[in-house]
Coordinates of C-alpha atoms in Angstrom, one line a residue:
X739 CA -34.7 -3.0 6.2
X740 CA -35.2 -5.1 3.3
X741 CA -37.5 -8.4 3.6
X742 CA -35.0 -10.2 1.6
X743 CA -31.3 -9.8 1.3
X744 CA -29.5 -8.3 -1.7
X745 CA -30.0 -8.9 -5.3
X746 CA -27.3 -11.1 -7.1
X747 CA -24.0 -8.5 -7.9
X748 CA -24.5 -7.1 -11.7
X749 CA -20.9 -8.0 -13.3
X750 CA -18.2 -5.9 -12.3
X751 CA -19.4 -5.4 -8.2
X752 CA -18.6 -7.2 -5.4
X753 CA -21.3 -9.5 -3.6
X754 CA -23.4 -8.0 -0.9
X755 CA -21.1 -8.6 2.8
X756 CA -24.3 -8.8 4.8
X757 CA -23.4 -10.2 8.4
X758 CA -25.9 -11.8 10.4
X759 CA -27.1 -9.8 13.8
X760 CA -24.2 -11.6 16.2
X761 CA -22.7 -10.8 19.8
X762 CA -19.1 -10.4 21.1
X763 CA -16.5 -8.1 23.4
X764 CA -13.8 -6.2 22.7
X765 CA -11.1 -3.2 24.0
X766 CA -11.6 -0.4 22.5
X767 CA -10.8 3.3 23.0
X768 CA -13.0 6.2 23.7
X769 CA -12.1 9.1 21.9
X770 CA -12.7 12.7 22.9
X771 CA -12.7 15.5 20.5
X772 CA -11.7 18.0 22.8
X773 CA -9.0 17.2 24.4
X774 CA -7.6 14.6 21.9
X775 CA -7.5 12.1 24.7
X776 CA -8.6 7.7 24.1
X777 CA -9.9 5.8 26.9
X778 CA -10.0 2.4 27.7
X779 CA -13.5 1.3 27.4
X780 CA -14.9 -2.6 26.8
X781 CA -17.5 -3.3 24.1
X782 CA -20.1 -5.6 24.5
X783 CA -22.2 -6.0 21.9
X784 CA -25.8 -7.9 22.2
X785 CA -28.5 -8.3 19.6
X786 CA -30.4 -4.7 20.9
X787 CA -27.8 -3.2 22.9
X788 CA -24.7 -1.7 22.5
X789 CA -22.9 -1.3 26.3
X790 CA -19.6 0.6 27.0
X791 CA -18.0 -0.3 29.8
X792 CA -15.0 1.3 31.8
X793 CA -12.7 -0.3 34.0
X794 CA -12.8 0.8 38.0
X795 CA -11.1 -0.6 41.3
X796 CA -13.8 -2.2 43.7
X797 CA -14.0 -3.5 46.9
X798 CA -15.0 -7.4 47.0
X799 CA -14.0 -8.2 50.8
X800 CA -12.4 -6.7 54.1
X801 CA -13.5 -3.6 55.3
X802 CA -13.7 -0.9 53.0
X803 CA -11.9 2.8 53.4
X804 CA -15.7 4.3 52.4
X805 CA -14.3 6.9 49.5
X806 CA -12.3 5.9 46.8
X807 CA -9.1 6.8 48.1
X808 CA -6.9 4.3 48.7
X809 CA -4.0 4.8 51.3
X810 CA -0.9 1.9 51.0
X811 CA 1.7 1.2 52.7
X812 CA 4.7 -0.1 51.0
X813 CA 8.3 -1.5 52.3
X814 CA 11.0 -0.7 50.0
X815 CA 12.9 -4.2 49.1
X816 CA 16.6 -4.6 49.0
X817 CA 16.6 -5.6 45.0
X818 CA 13.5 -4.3 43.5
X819 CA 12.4 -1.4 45.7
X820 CA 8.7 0.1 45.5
X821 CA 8.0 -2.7 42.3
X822 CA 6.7 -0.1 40.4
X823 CA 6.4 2.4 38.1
X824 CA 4.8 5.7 37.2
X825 CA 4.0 7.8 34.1
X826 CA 2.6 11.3 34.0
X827 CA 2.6 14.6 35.8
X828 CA 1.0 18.5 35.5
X829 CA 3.8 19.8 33.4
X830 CA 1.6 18.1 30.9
X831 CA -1.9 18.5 32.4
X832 CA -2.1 15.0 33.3
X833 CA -2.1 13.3 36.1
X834 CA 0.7 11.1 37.6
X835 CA -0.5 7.5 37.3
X836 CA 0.9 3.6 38.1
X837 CA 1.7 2.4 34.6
X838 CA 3.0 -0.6 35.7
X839 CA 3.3 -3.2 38.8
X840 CA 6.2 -5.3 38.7
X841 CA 4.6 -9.5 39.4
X842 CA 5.7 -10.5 43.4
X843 CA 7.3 -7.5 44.7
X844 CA 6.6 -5.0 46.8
X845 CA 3.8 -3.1 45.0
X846 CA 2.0 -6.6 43.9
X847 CA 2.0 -7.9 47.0
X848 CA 0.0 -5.3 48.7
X849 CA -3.1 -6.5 46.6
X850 CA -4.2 -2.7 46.8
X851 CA -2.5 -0.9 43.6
X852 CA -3.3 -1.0 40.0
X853 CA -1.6 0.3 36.8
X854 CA -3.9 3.2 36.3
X855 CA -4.0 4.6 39.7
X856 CA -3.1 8.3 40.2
X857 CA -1.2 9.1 42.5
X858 CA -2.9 11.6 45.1
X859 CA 0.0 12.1 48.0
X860 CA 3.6 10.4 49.5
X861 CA 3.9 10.1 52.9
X862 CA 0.9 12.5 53.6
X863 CA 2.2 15.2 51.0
X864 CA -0.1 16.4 48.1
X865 CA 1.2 15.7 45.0
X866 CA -1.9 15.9 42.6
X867 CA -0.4 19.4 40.9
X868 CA 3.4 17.8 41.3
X869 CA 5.5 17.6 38.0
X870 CA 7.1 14.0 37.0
X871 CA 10.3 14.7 38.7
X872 CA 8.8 15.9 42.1
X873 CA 6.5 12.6 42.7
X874 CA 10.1 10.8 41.3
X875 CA 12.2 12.5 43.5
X876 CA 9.5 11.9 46.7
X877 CA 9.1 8.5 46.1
X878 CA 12.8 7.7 45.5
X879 CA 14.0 9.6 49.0
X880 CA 10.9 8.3 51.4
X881 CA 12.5 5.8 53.3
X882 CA 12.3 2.4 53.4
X883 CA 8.7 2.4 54.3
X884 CA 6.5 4.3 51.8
X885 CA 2.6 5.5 52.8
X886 CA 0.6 7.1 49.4
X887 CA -2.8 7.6 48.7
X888 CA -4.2 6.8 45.5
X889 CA -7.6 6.8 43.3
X890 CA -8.2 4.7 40.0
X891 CA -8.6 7.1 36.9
X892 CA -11.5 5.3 35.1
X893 CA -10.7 7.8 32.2
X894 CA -7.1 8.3 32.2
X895 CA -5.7 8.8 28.7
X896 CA -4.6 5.5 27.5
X897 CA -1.4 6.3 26.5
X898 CA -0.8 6.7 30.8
X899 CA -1.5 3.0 30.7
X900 CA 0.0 -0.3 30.3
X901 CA -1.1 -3.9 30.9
X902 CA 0.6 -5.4 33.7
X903 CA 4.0 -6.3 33.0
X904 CA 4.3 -5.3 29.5
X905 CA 8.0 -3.8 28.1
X906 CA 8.4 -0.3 27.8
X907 CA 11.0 2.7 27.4
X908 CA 12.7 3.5 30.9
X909 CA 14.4 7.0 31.9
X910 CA 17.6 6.9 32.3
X911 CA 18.5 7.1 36.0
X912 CA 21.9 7.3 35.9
X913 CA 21.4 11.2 34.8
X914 CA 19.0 12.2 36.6
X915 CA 16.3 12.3 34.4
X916 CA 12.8 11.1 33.4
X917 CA 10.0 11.6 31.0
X918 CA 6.3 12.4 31.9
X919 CA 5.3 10.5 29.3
X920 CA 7.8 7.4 29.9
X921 CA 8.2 5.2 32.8
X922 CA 9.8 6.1 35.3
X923 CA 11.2 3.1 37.5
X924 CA 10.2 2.8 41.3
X925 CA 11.4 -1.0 41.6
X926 CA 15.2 -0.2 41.9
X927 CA 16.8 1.2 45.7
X928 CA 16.9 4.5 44.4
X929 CA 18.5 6.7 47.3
X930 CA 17.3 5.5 50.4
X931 CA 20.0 5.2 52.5
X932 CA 19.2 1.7 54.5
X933 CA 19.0 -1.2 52.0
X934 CA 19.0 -3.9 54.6
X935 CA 16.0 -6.1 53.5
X936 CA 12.8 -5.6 54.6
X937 CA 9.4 -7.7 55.3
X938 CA 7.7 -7.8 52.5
X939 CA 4.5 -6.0 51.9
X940 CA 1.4 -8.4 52.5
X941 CA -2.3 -7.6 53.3
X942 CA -3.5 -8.1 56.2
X943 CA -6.7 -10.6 56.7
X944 CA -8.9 -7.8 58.1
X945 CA -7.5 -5.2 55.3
X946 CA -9.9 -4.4 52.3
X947 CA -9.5 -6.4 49.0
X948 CA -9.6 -4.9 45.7
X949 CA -10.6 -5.9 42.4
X950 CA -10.2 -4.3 38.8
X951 CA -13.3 -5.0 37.0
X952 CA -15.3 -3.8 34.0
X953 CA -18.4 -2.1 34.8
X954 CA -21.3 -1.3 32.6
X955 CA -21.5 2.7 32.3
X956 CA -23.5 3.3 29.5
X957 CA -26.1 1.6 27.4
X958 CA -27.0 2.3 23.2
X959 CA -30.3 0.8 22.1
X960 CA -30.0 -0.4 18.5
X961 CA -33.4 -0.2 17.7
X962 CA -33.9 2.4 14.9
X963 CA -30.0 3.7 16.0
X964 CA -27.7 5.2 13.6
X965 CA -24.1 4.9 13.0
X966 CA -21.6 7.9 11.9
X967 CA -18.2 7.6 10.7
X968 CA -18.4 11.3 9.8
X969 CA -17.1 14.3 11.9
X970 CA -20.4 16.6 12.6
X971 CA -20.4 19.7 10.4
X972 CA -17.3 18.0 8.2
X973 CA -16.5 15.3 5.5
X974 CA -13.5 14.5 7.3
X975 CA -13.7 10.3 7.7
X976 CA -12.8 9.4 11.0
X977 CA -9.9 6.3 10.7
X978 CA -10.8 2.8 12.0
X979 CA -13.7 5.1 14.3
X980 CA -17.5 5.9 14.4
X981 CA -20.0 6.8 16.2
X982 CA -23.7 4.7 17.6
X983 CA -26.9 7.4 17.9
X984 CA -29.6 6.0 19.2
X985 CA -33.3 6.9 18.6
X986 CA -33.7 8.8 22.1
X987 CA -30.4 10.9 21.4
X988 CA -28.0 8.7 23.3
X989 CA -24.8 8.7 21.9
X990 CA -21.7 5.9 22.2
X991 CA -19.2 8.4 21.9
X992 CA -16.6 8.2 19.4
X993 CA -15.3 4.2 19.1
X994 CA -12.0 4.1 18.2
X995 CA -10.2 0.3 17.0
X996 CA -6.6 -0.8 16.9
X997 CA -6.7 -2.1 13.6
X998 CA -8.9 -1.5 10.5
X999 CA -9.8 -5.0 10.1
X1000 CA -11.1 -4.5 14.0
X1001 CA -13.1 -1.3 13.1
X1002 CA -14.6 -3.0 10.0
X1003 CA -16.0 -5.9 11.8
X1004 CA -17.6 -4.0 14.5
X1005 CA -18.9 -1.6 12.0
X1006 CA -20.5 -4.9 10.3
X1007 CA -21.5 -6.2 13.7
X1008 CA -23.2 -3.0 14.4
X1009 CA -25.0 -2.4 11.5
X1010 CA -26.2 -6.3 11.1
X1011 CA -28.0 -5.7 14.5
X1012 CA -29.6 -2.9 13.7
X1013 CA -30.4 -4.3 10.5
X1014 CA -32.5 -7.2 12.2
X1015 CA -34.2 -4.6 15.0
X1016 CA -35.4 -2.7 11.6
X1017 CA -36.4 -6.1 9.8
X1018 CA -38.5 -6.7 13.2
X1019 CA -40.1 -3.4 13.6
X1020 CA -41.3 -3.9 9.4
X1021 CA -42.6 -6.7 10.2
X1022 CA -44.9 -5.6 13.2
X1023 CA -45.8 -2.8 10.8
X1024 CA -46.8 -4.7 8.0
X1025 CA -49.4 -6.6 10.2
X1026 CA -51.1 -3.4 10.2
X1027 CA -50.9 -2.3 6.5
X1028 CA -52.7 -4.1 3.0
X1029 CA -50.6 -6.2 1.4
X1030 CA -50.5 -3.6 -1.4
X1031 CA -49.6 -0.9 1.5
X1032 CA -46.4 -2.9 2.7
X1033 CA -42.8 -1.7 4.2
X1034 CA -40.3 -3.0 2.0
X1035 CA -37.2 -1.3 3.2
X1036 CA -36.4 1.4 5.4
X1037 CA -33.4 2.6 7.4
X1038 CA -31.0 5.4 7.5
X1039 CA -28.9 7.7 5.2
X1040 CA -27.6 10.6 5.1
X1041 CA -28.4 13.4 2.7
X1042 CA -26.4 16.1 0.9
X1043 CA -27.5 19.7 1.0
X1044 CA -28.0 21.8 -1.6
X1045 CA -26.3 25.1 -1.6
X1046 CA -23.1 26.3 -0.5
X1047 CA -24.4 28.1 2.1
X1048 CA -25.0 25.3 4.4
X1049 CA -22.4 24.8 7.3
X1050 CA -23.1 21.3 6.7
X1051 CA -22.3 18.8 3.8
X1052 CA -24.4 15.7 4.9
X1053 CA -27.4 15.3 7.5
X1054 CA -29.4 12.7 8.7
X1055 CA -32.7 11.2 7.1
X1056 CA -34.3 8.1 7.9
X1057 CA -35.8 6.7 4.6
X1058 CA -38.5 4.0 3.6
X1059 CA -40.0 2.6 1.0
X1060 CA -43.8 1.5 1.7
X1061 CA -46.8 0.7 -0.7
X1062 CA -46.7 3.2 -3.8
X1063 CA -44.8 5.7 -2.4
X1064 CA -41.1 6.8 -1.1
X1065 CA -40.9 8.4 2.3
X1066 CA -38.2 11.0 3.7
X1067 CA -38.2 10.9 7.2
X1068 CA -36.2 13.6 9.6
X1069 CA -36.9 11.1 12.5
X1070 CA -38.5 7.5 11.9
X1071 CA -41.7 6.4 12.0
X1072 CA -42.6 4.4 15.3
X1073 CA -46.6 4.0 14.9
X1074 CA -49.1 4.3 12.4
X1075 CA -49.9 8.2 12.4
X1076 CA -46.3 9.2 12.3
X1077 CA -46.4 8.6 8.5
X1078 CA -48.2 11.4 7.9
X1079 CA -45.4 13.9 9.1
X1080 CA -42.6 12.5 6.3
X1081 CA -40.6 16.1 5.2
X1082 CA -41.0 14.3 1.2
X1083 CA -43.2 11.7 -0.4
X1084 CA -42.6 10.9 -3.9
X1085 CA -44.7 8.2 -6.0
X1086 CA -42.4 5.4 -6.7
X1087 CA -43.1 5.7 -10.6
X1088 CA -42.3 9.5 -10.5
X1089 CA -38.6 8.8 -9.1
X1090 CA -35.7 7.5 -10.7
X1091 CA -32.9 5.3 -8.1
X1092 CA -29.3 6.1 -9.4
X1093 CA -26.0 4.6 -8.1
X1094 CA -23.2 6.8 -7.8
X1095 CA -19.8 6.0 -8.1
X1096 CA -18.9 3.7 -6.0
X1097 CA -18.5 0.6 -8.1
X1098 CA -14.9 0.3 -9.7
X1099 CA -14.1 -2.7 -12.5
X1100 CA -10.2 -2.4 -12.5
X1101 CA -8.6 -3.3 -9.1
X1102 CA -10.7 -6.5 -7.2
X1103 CA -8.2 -5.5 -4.2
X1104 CA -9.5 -1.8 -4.2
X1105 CA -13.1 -2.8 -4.2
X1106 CA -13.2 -5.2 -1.5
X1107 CA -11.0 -2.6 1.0
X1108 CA -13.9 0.1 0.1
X1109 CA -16.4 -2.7 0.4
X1110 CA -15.7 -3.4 3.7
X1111 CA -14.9 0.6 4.8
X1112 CA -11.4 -0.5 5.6
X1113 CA -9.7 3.0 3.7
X1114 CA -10.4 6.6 2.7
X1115 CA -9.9 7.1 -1.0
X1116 CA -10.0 10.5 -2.5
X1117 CA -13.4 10.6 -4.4
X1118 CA -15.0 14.0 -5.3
X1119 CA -17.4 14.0 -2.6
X1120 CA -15.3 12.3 -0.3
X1121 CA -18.4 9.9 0.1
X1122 CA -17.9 6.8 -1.7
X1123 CA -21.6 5.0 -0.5
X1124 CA -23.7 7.3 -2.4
X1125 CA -26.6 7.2 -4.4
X1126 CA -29.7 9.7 -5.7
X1127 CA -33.3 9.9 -6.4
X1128 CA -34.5 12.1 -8.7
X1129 CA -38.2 12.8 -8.9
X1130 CA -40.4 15.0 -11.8
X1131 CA -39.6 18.5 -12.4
X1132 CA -36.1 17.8 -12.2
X1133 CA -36.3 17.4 -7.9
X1134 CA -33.3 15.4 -6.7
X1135 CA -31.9 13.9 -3.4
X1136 CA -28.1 12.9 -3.1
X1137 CA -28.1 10.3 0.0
X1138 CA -24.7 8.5 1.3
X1139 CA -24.7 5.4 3.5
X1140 CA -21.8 3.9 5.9
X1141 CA -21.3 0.5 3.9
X1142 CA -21.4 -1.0 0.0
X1143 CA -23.5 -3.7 1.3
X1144 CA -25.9 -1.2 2.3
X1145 CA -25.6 0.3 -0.8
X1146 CA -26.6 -2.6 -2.6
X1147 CA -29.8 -3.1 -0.2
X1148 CA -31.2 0.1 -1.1
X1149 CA -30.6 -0.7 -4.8
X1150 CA -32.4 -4.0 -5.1
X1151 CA -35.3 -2.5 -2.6
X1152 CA -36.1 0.0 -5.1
X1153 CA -36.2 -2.3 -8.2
X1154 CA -38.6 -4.3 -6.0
X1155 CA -40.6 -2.0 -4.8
X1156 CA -41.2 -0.2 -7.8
X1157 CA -41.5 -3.5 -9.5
X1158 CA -44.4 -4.6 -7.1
X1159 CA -46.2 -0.9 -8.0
X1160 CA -45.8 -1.4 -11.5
X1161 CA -47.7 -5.0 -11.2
X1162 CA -50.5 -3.9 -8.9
X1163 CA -51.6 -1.0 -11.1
X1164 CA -52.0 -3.9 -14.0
X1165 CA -52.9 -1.2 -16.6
X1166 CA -51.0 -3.1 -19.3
X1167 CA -50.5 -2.3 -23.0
X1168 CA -48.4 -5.0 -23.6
X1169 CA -46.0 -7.1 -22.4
X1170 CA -43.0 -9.5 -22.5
X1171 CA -40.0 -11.7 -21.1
X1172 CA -37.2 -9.8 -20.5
X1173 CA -35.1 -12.4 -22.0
X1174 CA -37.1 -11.7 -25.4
X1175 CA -35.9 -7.8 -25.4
X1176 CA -33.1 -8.1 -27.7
X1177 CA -32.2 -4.0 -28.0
X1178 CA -33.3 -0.8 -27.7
X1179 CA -32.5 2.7 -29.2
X1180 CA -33.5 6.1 -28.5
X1181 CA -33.0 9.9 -30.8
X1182 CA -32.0 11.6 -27.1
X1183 CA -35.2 13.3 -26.9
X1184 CA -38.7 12.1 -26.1
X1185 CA -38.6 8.6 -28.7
X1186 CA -37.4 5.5 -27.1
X1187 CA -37.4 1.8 -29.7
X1188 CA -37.5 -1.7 -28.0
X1189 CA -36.5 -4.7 -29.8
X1190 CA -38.4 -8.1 -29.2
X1191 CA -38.3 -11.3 -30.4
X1192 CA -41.4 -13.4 -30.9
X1193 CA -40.9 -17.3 -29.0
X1194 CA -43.1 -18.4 -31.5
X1195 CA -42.2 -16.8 -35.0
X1196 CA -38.4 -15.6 -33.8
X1197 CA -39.6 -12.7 -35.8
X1198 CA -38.0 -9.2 -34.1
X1199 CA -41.4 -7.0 -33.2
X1200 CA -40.2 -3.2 -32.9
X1201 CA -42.1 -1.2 -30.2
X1202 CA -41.9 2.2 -30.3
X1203 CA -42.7 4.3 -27.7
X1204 CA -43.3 8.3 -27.5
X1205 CA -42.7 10.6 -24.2
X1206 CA -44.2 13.9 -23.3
X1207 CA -42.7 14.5 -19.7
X1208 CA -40.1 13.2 -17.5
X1209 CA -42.4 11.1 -15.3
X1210 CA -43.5 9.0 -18.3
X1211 CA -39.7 8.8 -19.2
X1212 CA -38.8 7.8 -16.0
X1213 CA -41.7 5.1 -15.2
X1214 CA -41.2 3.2 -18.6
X1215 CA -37.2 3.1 -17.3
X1216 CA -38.6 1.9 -14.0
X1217 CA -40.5 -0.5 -15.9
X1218 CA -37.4 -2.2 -17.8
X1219 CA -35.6 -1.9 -13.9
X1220 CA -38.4 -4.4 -12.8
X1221 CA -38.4 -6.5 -15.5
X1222 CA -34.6 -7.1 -15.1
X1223 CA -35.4 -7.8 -11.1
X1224 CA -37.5 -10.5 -12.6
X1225 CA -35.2 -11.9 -14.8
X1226 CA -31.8 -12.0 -12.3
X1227 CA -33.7 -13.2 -9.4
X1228 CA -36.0 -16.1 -9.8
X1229 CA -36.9 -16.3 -5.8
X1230 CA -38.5 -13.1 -5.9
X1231 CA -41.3 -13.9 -8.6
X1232 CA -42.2 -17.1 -10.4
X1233 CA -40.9 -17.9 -14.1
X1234 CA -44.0 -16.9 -16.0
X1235 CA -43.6 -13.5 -14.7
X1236 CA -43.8 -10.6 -17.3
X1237 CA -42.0 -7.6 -18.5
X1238 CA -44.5 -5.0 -18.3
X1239 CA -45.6 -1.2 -19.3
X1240 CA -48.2 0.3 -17.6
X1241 CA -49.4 3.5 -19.5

């Protein structure tokens, strides 16, 4: 990435939202495509590594059953029965799980249930293909002593889940009838026939004790990772979701957040560590390169196709910016001699940088909820990050990226770069301040006027400058880009600096 962070915002454009790299946790959900289903997973994000974690049942003390089948025994109480209650069941092609354990009764107090277990069998009977209303009706007729066999779901769908104690719609019992998909209340008498009270339901000391933890199950490296918010093969935006690809092909899965303002910051968080991996890996690289041969930003895009053809609007390129020259990349560079094998390499005075339109005047409010990613608005191509390069010959690339601030990275990187190329070629015919060009005008063809003012006389000098091709076209316009780098940002070069034309 970028050396330095972004230029000052030209009038009308929201500051650059850079985020320092940072760690922190989170619930999240895993999404899967397929079968439409979110998991409970944990985030935890550290300055290289992105882990997913899923929750599980473990053993901490006793002695342990060996699989992962639990088998309980519970004694129905007088007032609150079984203490808890159930969602699910195969009419729906899920299982039926323990969505909730009622605090100090008869369920809690075994130590050995969760909400999120699936229920596996009642008293010794299978009930793992049993709809709702059968593993309601077994559990409700049982007796006052109750024996069933169950296994945490580390992936059951979320919606099968709540936290412990937490409200939520009931069946009504009166009738007869319950919902797969609602609670179904275990911690009333239901019909057993003896409601004398009972002992209550206690481990014993020699029984196994069971924790629900988070465990680590998978782990993204952020170095030279991407990140998606894009369905594969579509430009559908995925809401308050997207995707971390690492370098070796490991993939976070599909992140989803409760809240925009949740999906936003962790798409920050992401990208500001992966941002300071990149910054470390230029720097290594540099020690290896002339100072005229330097990596002054690189990272990922994504490009548009040509065609309509292509199954696919947008694919991956890893771009940089190194010496004289602009590098496309289908995978990045990670030593010296993979900078040979770039798919394009453009001289950085051939190519003209373009922002697309992204940038809107009007509505501040508008701007800052597309700065930050936080909605989809209908633009054209349905990418609002985007920006091109076109090169001689009338060669263009159309690349998008995930977030304005990224945006405006890329857009100071190649004023600098090709700022720095200009200087070190120091063929110069001329040259001023940019605070001394005082207008310009053009006849739409090949002849271009510049207006100066002379600090000594304050006499206006006209240069007048004649093209023959597109490259020379587009270097002199790199060459004003520059010069206005030079003149917005004082930290980059020191006050005498120039405004140069190289010929």
């Amino acid at each position: 990435m970028s050396t330095e962070g972004p230029p000052p915002a030209p009038r009308g454009r929201p500051g650059c939202l850079l985020v320092p790299a940072r760690t922190k946790t989170a619930v999240a959900l895993l999404y899967d495509e397929e079968s439409e289903n979110a998991y409970d997973v944990r985030l935890k994000l550290t300055k290289e590594v992105l882990t997913i974690q899923k929750q599980d049942v473990v053993c901490v003390g006793g002695s342990h059953q060996g699989r992962n089948h639990r088998t309980v025994t519970l004694r129905r109480q007088a007032v609150s029965g079984l203490g808890l209650s159930i969602k699910g069941g195969s009419e729906h092609n899920v299982p039926v799980v323990i969505s909730k354990i009622f605090k100090d009764q008869a369920a809690d107090q075994t130590g050995m249930l969760f909400v999120g277990d699936a229920v596996l069998q009642v008293n010794g009977i299978n009930v793992e293909n049993a709809t709702h209303e059968e593993v309601v009706h077994l559990l409700r007729n049982a007796g006052n002593e109750v024996t069933i066999t169950v296994e945490y779901l580390r992936e059951a769908p979320a919606f099968l889940k709540l936290p412990l104690g937490s409200p939520g719609p009931s069946s009504d019992h009166s009738s007869g009838a319950s919902s797969p998909l609602f609670d179904s209340g275990l911690h009333l008498n239901g019909n057993s026939s003896n409601t004398a009270p009972s002992s209550p339901s206690s481990p014993i000391a020699k029984d196994p004790r069971y924790e629900k933890r988070w465990l680590d199950t998978l782990s993204v490296p952020l170095s030279m990772a991407r990140i998606s918010r894009y369905k594969a093969g579509a430009e559908k935006l995925r809401w308050n979701a997207f995707e971390v690809l690492a370098l070796d092909g490991v993939s976070s899965g599909i992140l989803r957040f409760y809240t925009a303002q949740d999906g936003a910051d962790w798409l920050r968080a992401v990208s500001a560590n992966i941002r300071e991996l990149t910054l470390q890996n230029m720097k290594m690289a540099n020690k290896c390169c002339s100072p005229s041969d330097q990596v002054v930003h690189m990272g990922w895009v994504n490009e548009k196709l040509q065609g309509a053809d292509s199954s696919q609007t947008f694919r991956p390129k890893f771009l940089a910016l190194k010496g004289p020259s602009f590098y496309v990349f289908s995978t990045p560079p990670v030593s010296t001699f993979d900078w040979v094998r770039a798919e394009r390499t453009y001289h950085l005075c051939e190519v003209l940088f373009k922002v697309h339109k992204f940038w809107l005047t009007e509505d501040c409010w508008l701007q800052a909820n597309l700065y930050l990613g936080l909605q989809d608005f209908d633009f054209e191509d349905q990418r609002p990050y985007c920006f091109s390069v076109m090169a001689g010959h009338g060669k263009s690339h159309v690349f998008n990226v995930e977030l304005g601030s990224e945006l405006a990275v890329w857009e100071k990187s190649f004023q600098r770069a090709t700022f720095m190329e200009v200087q070190r070629t120091g063929n110069v015919l001329w040259r001023f301040k940019f605070s001394q060009l005082k207008g310009s005008s053009d006849d739409g063809k090949t002849r271009v006027k510049l207006l100066f003012q002379n600090l000594d006389t304050k006499q206006i000098e006209t240069k007048e400058l004649e093209f023959q091709d597109l490259t020379a076209v587009l270097h002199c316009i790199h060459s004003f880009l520059a010069a206005k780098v030079a003149s917005v940002d004082p930290g980059f070069m020191d006050s005498q600096s120039k405004y140069m034309y190289s010929s």
